[in-house]
PDB file of C-alpha atoms in Angstrom:
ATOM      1  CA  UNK A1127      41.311  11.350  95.900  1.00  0.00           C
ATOM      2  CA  UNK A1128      41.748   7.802  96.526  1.00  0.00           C
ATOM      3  CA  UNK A1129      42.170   6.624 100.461  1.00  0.00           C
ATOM      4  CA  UNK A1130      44.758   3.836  99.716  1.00  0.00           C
ATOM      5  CA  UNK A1131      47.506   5.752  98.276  1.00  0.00           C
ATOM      6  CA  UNK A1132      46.272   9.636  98.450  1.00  0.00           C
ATOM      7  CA  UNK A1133      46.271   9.457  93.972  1.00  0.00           C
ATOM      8  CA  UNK A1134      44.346  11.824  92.508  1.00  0.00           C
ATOM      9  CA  UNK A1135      43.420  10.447  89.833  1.00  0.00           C
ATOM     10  CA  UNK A1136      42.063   6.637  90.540  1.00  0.00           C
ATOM     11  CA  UNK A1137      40.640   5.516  87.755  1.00  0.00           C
ATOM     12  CA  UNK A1138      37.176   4.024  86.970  1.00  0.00           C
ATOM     13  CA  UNK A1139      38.527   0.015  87.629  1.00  0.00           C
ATOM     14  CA  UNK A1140      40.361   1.276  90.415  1.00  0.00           C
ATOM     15  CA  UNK A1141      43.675   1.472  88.701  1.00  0.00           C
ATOM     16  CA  UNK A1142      45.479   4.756  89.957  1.00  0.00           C
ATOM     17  CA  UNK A1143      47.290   6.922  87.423  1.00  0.00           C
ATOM     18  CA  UNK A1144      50.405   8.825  88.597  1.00  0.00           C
ATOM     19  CA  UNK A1145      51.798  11.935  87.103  1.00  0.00           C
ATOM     20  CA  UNK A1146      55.810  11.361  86.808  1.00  0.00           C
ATOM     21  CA  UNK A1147      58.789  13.035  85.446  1.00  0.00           C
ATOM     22  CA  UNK A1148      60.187  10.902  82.980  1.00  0.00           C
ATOM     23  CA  UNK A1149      63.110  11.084  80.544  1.00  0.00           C
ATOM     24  CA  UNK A1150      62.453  11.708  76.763  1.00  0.00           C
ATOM     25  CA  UNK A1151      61.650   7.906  75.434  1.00  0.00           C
ATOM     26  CA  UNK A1152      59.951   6.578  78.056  1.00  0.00           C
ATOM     27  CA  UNK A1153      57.880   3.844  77.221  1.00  0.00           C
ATOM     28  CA  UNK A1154      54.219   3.640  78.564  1.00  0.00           C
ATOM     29  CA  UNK A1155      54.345   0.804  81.062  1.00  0.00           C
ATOM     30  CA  UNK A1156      52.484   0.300  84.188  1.00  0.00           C
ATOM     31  CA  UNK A1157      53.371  -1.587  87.514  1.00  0.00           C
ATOM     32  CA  UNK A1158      52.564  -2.363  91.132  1.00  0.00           C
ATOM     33  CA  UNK A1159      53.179  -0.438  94.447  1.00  0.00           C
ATOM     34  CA  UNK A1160      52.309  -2.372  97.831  1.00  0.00           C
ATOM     35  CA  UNK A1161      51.207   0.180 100.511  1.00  0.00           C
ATOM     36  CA  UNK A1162      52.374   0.519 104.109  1.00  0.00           C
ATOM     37  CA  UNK A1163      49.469  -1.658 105.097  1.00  0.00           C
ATOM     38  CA  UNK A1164      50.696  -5.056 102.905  1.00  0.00           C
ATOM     39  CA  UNK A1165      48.377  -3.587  99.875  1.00  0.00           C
ATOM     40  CA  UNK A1166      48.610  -3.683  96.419  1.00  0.00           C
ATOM     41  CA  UNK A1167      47.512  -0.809  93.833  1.00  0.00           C
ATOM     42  CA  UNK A1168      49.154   0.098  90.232  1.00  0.00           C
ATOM     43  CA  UNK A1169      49.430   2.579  88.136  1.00  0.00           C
ATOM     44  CA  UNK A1170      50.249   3.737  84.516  1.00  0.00           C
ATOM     45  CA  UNK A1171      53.446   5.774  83.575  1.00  0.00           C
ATOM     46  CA  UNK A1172      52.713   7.994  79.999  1.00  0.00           C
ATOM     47  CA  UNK A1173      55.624   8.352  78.030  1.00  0.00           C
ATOM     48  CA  UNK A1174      57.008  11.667  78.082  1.00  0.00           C
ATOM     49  CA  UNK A1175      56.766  13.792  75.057  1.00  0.00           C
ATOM     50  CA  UNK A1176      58.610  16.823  74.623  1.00  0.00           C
ATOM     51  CA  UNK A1177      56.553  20.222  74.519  1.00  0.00           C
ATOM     52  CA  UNK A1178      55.646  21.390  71.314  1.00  0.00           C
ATOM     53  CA  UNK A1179      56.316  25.020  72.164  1.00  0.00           C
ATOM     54  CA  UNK A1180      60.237  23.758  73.834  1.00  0.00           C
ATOM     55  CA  UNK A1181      60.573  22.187  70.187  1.00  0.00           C
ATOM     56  CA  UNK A1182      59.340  24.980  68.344  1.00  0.00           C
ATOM     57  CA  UNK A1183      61.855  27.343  70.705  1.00  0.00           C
ATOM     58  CA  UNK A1184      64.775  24.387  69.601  1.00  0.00           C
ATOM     59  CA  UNK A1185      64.600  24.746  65.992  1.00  0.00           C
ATOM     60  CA  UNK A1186      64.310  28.471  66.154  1.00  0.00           C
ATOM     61  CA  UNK A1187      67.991  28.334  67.710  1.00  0.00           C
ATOM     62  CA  UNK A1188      68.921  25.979  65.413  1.00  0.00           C
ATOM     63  CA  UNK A1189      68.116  27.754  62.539  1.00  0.00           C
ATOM     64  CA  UNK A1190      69.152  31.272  63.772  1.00  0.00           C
ATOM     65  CA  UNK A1191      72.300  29.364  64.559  1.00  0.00           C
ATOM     66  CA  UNK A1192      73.100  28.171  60.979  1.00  0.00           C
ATOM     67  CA  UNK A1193      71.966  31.385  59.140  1.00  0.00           C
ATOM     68  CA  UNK A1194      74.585  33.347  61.106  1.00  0.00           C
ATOM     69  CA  UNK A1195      76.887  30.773  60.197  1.00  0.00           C
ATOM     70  CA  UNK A1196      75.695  30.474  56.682  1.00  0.00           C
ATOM     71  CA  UNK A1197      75.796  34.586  56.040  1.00  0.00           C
ATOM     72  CA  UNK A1198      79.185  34.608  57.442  1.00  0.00           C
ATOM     73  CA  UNK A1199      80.122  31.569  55.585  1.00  0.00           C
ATOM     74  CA  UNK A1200      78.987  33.867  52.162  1.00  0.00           C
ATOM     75  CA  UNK A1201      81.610  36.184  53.510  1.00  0.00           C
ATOM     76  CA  UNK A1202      84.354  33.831  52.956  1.00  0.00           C
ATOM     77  CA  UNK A1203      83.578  32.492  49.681  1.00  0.00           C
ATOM     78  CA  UNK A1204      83.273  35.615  48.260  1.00  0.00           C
ATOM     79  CA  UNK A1205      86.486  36.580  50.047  1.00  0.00           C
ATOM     80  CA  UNK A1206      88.275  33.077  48.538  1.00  0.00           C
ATOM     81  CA  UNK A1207      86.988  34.051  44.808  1.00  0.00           C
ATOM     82  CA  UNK A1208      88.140  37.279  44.706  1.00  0.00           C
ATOM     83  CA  UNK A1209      91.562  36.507  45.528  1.00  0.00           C
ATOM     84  CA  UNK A1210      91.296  33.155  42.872  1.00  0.00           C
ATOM     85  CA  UNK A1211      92.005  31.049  46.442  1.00  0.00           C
ATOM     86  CA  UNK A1212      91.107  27.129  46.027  1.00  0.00           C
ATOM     87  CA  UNK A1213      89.403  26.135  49.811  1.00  0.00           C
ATOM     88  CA  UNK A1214      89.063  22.812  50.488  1.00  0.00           C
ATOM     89  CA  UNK A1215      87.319  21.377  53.798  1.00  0.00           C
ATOM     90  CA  UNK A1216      88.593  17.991  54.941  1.00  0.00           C
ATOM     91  CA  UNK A1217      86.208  15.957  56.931  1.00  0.00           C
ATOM     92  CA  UNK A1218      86.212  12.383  58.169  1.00  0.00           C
ATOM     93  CA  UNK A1219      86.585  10.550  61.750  1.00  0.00           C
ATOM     94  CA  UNK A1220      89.266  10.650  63.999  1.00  0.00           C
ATOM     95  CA  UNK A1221      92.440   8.591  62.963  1.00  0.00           C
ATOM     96  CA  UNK A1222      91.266   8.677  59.309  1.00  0.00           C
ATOM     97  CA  UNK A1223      94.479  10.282  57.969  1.00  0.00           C
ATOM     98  CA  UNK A1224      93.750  14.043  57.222  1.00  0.00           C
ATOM     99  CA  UNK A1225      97.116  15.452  58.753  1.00  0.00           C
ATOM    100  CA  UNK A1226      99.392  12.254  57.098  1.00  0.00           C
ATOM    101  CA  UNK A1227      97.610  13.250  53.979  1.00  0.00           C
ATOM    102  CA  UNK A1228      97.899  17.126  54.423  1.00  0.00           C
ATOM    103  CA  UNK A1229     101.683  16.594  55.276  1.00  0.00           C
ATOM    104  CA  UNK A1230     102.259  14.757  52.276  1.00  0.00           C
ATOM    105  CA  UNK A1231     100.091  17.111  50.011  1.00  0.00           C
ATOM    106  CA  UNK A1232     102.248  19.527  51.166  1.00  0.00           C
ATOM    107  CA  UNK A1233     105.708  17.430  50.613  1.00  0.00           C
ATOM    108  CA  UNK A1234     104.496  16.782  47.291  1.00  0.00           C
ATOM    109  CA  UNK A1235     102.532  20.596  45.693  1.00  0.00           C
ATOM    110  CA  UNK A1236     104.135  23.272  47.593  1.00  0.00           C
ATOM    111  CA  UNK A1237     106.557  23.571  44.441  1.00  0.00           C
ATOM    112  CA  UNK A1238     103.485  24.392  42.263  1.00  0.00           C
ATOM    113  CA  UNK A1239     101.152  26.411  44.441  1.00  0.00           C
ATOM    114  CA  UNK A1240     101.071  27.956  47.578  1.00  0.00           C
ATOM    115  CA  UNK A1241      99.447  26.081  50.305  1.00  0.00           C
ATOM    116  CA  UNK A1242      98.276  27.272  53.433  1.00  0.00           C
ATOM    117  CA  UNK A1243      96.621  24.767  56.579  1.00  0.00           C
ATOM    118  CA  UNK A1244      93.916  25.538  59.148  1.00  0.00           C
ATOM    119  CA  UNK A1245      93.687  22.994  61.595  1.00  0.00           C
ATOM    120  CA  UNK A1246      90.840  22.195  63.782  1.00  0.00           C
ATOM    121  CA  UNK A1247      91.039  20.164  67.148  1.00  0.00           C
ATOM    122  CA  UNK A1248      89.226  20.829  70.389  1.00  0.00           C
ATOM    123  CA  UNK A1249      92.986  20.922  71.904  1.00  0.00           C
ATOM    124  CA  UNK A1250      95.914  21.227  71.397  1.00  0.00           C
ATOM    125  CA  UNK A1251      98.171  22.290  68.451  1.00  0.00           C
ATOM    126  CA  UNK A1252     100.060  19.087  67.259  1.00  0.00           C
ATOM    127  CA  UNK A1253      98.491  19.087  63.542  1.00  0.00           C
ATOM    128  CA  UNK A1254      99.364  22.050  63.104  1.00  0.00           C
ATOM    129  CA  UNK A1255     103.316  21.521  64.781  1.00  0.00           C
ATOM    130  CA  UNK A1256     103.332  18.635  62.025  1.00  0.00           C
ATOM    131  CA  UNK A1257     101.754  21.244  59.250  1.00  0.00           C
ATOM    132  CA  UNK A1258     104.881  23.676  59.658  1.00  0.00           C
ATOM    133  CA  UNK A1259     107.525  20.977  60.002  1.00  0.00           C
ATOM    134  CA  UNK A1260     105.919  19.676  56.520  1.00  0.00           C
ATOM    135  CA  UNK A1261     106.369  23.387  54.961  1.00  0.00           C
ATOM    136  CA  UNK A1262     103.228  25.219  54.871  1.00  0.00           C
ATOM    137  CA  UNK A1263     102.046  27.862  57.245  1.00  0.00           C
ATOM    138  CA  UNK A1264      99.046  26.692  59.535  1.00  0.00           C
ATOM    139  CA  UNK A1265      97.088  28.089  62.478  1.00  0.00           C
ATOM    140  CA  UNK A1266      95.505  26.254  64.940  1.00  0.00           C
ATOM    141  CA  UNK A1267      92.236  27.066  66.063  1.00  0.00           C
ATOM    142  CA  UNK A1268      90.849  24.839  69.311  1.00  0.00           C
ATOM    143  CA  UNK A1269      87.391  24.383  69.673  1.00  0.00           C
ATOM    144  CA  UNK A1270      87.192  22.839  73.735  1.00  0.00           C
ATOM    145  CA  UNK A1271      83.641  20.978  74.142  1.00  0.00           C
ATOM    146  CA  UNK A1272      83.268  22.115  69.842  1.00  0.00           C
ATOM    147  CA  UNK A1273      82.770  19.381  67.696  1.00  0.00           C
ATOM    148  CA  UNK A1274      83.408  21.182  64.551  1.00  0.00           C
ATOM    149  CA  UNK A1275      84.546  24.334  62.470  1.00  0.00           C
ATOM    150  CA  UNK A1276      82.452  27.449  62.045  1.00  0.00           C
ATOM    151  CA  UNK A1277      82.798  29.998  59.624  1.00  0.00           C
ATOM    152  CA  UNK A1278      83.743  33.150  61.895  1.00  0.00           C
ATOM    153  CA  UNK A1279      86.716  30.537  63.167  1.00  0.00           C
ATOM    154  CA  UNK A1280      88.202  30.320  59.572  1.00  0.00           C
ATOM    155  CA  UNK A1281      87.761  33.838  58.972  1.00  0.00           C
ATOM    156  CA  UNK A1282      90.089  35.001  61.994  1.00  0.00           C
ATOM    157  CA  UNK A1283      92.316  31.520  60.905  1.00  0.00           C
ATOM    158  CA  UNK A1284      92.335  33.024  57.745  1.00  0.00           C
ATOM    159  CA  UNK A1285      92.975  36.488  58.767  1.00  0.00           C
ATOM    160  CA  UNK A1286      96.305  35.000  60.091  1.00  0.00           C
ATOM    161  CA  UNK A1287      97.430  33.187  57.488  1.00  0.00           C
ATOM    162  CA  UNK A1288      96.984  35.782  54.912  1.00  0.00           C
ATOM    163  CA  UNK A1289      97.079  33.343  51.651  1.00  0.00           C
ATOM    164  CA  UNK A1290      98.280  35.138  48.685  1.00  0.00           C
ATOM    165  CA  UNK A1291      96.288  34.978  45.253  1.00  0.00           C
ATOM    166  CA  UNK A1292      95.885  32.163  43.574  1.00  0.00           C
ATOM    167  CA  UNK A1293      97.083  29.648  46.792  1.00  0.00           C
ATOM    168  CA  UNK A1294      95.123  26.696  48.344  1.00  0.00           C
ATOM    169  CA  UNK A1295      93.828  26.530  51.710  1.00  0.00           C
ATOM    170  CA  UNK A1296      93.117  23.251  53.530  1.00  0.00           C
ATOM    171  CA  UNK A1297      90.629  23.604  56.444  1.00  0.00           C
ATOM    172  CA  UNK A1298      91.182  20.375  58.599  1.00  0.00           C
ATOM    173  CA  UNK A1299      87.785  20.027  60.632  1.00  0.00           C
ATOM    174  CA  UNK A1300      87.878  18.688  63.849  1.00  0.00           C
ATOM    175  CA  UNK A1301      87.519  14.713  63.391  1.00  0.00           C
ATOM    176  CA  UNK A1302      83.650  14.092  63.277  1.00  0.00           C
ATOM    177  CA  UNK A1303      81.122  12.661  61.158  1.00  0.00           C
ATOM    178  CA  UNK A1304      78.099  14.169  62.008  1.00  0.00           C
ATOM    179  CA  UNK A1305      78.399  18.202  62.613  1.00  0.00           C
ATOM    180  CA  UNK A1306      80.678  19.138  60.639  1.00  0.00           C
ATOM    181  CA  UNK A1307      78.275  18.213  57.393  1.00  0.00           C
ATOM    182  CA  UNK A1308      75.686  21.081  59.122  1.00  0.00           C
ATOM    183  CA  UNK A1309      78.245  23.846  59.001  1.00  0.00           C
ATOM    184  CA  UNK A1310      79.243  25.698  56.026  1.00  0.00           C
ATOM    185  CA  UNK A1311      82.500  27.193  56.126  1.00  0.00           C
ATOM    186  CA  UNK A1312      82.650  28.855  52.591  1.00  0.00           C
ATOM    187  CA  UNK A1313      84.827  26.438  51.164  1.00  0.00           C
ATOM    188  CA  UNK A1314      84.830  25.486  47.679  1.00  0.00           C
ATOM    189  CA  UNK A1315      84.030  21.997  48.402  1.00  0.00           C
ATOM    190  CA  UNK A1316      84.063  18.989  51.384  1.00  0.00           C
ATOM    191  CA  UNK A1317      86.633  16.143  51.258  1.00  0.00           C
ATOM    192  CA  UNK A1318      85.684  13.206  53.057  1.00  0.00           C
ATOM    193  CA  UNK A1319      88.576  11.035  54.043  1.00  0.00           C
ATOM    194  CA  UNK A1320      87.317   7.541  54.710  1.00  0.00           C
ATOM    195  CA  UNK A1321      89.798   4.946  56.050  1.00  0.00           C
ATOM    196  CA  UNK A1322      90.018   1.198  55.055  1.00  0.00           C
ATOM    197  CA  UNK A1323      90.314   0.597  59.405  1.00  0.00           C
ATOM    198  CA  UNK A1324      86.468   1.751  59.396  1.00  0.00           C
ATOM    199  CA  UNK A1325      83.442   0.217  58.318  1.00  0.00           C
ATOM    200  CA  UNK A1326      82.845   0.170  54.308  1.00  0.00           C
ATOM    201  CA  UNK A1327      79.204   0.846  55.363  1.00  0.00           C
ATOM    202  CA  UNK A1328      80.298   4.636  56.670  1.00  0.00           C
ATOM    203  CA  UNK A1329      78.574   6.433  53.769  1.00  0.00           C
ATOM    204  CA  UNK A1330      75.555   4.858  54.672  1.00  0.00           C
ATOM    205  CA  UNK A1331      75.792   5.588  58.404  1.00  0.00           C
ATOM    206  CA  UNK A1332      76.441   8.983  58.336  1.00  0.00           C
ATOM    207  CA  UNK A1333      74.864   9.434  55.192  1.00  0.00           C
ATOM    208  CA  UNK A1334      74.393  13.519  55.634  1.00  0.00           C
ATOM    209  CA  UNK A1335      78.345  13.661  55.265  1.00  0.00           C
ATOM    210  CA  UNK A1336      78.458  12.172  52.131  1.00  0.00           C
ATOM    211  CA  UNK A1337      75.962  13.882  51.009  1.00  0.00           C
ATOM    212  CA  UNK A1338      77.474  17.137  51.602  1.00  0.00           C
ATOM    213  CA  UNK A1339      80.717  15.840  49.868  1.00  0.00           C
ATOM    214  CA  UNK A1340      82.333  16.134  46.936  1.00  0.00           C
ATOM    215  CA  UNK A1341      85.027  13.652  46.954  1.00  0.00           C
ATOM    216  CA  UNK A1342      85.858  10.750  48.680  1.00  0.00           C
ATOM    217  CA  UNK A1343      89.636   9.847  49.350  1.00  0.00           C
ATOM    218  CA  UNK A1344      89.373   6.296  50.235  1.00  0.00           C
ATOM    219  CA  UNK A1345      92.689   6.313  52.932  1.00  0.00           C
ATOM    220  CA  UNK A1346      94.926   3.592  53.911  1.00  0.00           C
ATOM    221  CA  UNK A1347      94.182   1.124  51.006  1.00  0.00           C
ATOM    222  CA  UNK A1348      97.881  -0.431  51.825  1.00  0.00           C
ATOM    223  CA  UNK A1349      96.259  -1.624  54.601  1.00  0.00           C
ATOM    224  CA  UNK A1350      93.655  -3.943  52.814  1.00  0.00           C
ATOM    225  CA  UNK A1351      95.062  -7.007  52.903  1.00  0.00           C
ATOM    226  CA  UNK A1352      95.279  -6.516  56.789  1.00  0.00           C
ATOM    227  CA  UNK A1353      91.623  -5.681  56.690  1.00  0.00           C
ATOM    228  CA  UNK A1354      88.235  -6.443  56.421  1.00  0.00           C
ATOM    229  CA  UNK A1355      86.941  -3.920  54.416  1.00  0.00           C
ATOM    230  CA  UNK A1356      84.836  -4.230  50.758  1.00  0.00           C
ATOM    231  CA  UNK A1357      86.081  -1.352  48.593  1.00  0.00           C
ATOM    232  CA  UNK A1358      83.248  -2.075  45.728  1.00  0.00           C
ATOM    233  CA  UNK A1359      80.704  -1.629  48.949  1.00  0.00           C
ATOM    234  CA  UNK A1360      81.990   1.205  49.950  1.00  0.00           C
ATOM    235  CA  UNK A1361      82.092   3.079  46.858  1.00  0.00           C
ATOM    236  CA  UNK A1362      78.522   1.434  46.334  1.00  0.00           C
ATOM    237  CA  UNK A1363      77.404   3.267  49.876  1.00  0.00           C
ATOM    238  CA  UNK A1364      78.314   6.686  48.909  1.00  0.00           C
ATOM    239  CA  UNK A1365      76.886   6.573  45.244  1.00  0.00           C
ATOM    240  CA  UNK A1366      73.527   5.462  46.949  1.00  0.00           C
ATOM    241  CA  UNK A1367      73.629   8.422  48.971  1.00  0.00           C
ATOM    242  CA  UNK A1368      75.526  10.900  46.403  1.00  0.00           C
ATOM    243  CA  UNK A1369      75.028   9.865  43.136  1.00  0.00           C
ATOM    244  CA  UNK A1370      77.303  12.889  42.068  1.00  0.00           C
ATOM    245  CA  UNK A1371      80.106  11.613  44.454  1.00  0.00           C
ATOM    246  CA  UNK A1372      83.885  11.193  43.211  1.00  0.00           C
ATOM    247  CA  UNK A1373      85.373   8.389  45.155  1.00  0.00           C
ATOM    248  CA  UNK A1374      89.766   7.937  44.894  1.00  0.00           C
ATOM    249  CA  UNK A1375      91.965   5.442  46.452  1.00  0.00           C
ATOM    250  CA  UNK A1376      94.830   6.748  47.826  1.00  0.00           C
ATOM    251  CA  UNK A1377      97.553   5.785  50.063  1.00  0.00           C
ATOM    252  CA  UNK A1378      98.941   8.797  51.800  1.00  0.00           C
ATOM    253  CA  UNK A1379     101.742   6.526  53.233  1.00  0.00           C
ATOM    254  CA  UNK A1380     103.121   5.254  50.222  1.00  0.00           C
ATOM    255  CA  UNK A1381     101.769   7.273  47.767  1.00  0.00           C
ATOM    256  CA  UNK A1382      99.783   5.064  45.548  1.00  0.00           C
ATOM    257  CA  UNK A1383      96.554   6.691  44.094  1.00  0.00           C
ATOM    258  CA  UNK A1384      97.835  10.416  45.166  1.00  0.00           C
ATOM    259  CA  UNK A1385      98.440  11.564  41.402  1.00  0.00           C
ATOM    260  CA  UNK A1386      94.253  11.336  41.000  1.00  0.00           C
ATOM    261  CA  UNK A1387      94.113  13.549  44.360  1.00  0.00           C
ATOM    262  CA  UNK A1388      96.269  15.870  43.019  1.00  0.00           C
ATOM    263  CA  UNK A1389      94.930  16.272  39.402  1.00  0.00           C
ATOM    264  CA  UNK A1390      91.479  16.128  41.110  1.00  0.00           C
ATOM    265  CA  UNK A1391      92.453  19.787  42.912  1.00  0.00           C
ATOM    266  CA  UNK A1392      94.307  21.191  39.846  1.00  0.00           C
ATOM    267  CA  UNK A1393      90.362  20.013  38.444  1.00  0.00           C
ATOM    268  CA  UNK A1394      88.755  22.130  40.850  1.00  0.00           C
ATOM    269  CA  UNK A1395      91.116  25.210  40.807  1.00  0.00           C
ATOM    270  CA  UNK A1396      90.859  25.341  36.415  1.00  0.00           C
ATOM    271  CA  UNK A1397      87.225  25.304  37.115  1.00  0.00           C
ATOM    272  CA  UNK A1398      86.887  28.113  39.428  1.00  0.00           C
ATOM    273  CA  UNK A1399      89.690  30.127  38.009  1.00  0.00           C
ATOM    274  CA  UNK A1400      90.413  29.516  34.092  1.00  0.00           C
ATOM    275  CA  UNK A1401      93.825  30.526  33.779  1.00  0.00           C
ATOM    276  CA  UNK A1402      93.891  33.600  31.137  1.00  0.00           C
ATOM    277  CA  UNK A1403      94.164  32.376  27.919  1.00  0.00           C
ATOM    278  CA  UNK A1404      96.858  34.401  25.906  1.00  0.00           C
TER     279      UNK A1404
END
């Protein structure tokens, strides 16, 4: 024990090492203390590193976590296909234009197919208000402190809607890029909306999205020449993370582009369901 500042551990040049509670990412560093008597002594803070048994304990949850989600996920694929039910799962920021688009997928296919809307928010029900004015039934389902859909949620919004044979459900995730790429919801496939008011490097950003995507419906392009935005760069920085990726430019306030969007599902429902050849 050292008599200047009761350490325990003075080292062999005199320098004192203190044990402190630091947060995750602190930097090793050392500094100066001046004692009660005018004198100076230093010491060394070690960066604080997270347990390896608290980490071990962290991805356990995790993955517990997403194989309940994942099992119950099967559930509602295998509920979709044998009722021939298209589900699509819209993801992209907030403001990005899901509901504008929803409302006028709606306006425009509810002639040719049934379509039914889940809606995801942490609060509220305003999507889904807009959903029923546009025509199609919707439920709302309100996560709180959730940032994103889980499987069990679209079961029981499923179990409400009760879609017919042969419709399309449109899961609306809650507006995030990050979580909502983890979760599996049993859809047939993700739709990331991507807005010409955000960055063109997005894709690269939140690169796990995009790879979890199918499509991307490049949003708002009336907008460009109001904007900054490099449409060759963006469709350049989701091929570099999805090679596989199908990128469309669509307007959902005018229109323009929507015809692709809407071939693109007809696409995906021939695929999954060949209609019966006679």
């Amino acid at each position: 024990m050292c008599g200047t500042c009761g350490c325990q551990n003075p080292s062999a040049t005199g320098e004192h090492v203190h044990d402190h509670d630091h947060p995750a990412g602190h930097a090793d560093h050392a500094h100066e203390h001046v004692d009660a008597g005018g004198r100076r002594f230093s010491h060394v803070h070690a960066p604080f590193v997270l347990a390896p048994a608290a980490s071990r304990i962290t991805l356990s949850l995790e993955a517990r976590l997403l194989a309940k989600n994942d099992a119950l996920a099967a559930n509602n694929r295998a509920w979709f296909r044998g009722r021939e039910i298209l589900a699509l799962n819209l993801v992209s920021s907030p403001g990005a234009g899901k509901t504008t688009l929803l409302c006028r997928t709606i306006s425009d296919l509810q002639r040719a197919r049934p379509i039914y809307v889940i809606e995801g928010d942490q609060e509220t029900s305003r999507d889904a208000d807009r959903i029923r004015a546009a025509g199609a039934p919707a439920v709302q389902l309100n996560t709180g402190t959730g940032c994103h859909l889980e499987a069990d949620m679209v079961a029981r919004g499923v179990g409400e809607l009760r879609p017919i044979t042969g419709g399309l459900v449109l899961i609306e995730n809650v507006g995030n890029l990050v979580c909502p790429a983890l979760f599996d919801l049993g859809e047939h496939a993700k739709v990331a909306i991507l807005s010409v008011t955000e960055g063109d490097d997005k894709p690269l950003k939140y690169p796990h999205m995009f790879r979890a995507a199918e499509l991307v419906l490049l949003n708002k392009i009336d907008l460009l020449p109001h904007v900054e935005f490099d449409v060759a760069a963006a469709i350049a920085h989701a091929k570099q993370v999805n090679p596989a990726i199908t990128v469309l430019s669509v307007s959902a306030r005018t229109g323009e582009g929507l015809a692709s969007w809407y071939a693109w599902i007809d696409q995906q429902a021939n695929r999954s369901y060949p209609p019966l050849q006679i």
